[in-house]
Coordinates of C-alpha atoms and ligand atoms in Angstrom, one line a residue:
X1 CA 3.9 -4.5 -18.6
X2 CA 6.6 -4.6 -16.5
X3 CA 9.2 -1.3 -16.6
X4 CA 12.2 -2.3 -18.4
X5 CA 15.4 -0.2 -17.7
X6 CA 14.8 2.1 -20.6
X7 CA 11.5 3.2 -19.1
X8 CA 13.0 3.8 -16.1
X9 CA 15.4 6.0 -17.1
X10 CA 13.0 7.3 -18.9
X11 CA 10.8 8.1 -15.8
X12 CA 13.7 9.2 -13.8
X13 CA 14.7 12.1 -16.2
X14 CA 11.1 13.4 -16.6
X15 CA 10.5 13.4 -13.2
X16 CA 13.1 15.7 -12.4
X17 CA 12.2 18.1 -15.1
X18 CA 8.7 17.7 -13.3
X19 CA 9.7 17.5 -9.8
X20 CA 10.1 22.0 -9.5
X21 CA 6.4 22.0 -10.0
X22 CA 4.8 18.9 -8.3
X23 CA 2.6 21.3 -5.8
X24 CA 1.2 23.1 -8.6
X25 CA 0.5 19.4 -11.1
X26 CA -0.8 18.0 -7.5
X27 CA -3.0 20.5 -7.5
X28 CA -4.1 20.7 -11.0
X29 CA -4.7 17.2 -11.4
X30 CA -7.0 17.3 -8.4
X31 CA -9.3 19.7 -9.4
X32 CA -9.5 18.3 -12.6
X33 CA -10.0 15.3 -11.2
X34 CA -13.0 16.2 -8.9
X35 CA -14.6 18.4 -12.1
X36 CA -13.9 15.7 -14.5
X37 CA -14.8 12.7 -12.4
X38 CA -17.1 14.4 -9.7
X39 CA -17.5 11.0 -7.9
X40 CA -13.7 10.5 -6.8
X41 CA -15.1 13.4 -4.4
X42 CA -17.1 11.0 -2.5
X43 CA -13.8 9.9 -0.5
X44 CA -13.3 13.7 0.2
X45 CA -16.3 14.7 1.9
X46 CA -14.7 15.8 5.3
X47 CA -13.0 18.2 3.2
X48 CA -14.2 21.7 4.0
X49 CA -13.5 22.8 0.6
X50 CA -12.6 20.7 -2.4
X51 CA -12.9 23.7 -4.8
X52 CA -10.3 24.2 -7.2
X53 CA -7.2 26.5 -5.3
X54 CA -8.6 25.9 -1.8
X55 CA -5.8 24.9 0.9
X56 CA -7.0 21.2 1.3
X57 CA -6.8 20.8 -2.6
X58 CA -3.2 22.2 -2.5
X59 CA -2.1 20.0 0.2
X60 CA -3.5 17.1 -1.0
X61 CA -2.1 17.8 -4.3
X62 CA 1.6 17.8 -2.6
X63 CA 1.0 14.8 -0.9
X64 CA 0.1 12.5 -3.6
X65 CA 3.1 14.5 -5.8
X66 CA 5.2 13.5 -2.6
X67 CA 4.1 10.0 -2.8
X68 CA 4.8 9.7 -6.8
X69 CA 8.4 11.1 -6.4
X70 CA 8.4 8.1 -3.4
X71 CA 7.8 5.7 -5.8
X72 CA 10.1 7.3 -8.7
X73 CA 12.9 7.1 -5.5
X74 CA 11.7 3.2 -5.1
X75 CA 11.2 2.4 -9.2
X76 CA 13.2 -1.1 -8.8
X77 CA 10.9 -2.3 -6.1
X78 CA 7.0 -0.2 -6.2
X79 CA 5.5 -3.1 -4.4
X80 CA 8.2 -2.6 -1.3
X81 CA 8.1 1.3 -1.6
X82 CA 4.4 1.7 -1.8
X83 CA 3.8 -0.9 0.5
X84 CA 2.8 1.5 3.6
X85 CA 0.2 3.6 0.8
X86 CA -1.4 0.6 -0.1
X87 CA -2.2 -0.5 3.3
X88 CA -3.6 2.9 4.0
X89 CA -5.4 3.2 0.8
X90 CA -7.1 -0.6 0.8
X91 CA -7.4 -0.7 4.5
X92 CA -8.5 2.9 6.3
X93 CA -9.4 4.9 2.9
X94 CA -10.9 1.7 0.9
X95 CA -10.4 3.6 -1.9
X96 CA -11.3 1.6 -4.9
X97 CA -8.9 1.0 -7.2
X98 CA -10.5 2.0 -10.2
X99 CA -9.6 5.8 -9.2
X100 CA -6.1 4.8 -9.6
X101 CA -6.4 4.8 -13.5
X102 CA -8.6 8.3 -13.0
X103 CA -6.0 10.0 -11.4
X104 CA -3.1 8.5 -13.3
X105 CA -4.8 10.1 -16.3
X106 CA -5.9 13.1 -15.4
X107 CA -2.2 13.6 -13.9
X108 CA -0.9 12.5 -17.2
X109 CA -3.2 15.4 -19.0
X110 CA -1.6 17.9 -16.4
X111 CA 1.7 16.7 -17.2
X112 CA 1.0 17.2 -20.9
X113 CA -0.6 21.1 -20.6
X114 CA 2.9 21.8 -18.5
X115 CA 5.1 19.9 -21.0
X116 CA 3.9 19.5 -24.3
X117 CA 7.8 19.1 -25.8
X118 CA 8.9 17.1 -22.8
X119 CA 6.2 14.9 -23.1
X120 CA 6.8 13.0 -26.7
X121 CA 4.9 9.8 -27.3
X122 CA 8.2 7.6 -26.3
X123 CA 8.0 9.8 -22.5
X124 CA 4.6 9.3 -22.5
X125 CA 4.2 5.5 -22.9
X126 CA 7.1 5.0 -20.4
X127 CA 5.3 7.6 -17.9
X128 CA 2.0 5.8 -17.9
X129 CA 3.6 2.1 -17.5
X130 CA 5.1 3.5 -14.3
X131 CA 2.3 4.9 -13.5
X132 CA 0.1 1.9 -14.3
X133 CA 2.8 -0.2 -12.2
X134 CA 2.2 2.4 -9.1
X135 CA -1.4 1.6 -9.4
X136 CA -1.0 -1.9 -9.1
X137 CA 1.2 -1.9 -6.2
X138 CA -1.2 0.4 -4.5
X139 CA -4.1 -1.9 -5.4
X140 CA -1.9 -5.1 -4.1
X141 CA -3.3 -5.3 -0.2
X142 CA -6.8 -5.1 -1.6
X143 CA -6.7 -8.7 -2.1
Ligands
LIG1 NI1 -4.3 9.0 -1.9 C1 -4.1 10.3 1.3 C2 -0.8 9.3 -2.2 C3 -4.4 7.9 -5.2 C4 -7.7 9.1 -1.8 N1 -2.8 9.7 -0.7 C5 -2.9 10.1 0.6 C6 -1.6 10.5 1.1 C7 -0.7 10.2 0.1 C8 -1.4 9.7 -1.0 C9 0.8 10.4 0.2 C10 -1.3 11.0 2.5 C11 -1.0 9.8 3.4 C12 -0.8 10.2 4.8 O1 -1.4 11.1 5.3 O2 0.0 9.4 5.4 N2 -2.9 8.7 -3.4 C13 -1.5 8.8 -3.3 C14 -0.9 8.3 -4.5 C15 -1.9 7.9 -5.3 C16 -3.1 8.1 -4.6 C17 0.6 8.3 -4.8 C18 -1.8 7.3 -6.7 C19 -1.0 7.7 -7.6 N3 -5.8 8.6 -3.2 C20 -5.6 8.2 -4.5 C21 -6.9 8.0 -5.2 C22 -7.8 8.4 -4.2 C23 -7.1 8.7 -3.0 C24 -7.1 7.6 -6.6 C25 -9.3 8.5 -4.4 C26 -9.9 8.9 -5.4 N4 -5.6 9.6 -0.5 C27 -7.0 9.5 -0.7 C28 -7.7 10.0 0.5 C29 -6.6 10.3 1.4 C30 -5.4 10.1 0.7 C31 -9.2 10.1 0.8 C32 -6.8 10.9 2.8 C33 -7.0 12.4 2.6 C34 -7.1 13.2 3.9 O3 -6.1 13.7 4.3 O4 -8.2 13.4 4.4

């Protein structure tokens, strides 16, 4: 399941189509996220608003775009470039990693409202390898 250099290219030319708009998919895939899978919001709870276009949402949303465009920047070497994520994730936030697949399809959803041509079933497969590959890097300090 590894990315072979096709699907990185792949990734790479999508993501900068993508990367003009990463607040607003952030964002979008977040609420959808907490709407469509209300128990991710359990790791929010200090949150003083987690509805949909409320400032923490939007910020949050450009962080974890911020961190996906980090890992498009490190695509030879996730484990290295996610490395400090994943200790914050499995350490501090003990997020469990089953949420990884959540968001990675709820952002893949987003991603296919915003570009429905973009996104043809050859982008999509590569898109969700490298997304399944981010997930396993930021699962890999859990054990
Ligand atoms: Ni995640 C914080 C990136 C998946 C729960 N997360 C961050 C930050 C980035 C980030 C960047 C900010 C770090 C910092 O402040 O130094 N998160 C990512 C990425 C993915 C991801 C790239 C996967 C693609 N995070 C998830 C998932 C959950 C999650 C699936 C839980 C459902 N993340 C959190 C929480 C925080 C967080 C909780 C802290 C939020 C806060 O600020 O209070």
């Amino acid at each position: 399941m590894s990315l072979s250099d096709k699907d990185k290219n792949i990734v790479k030319a999508f993501w900068a189509k993508v990367a003009p708009n990463a607040d607003v998919i952030g964002h979008d895939a977040l609420s959808r996220m907490f709407a469509v899978y209300p128990q991710t919001k359990t790791y929010f709870s200090h949150w003083p608003d987690l509805s949909p276009g409320s400032a923490p949402v939007k910020n949050h949303g450009k962080k974890v775009m911020g961190g996906l465009a980090d890992a498009v920047a490190n695509i030879d070497d996730l484990f290295g470039g996610l490395l400090t994520l994943s200790e914050l994730h499995a350490f501090q936030l003990r997020v469990d990693p089953a949420n990884y697949k959540i968001l990675s399809h709820n952002i893949l959803v987003v991603l296919a409202i915003y570009y429905p041509d973009e996104l043809t079933p050859e982008v999509h497969l590569s898109f969700e390898k490298f997304l399944a590959n981010v997930a396993l890097a930021m699962s890999d300090k859990y054990r």
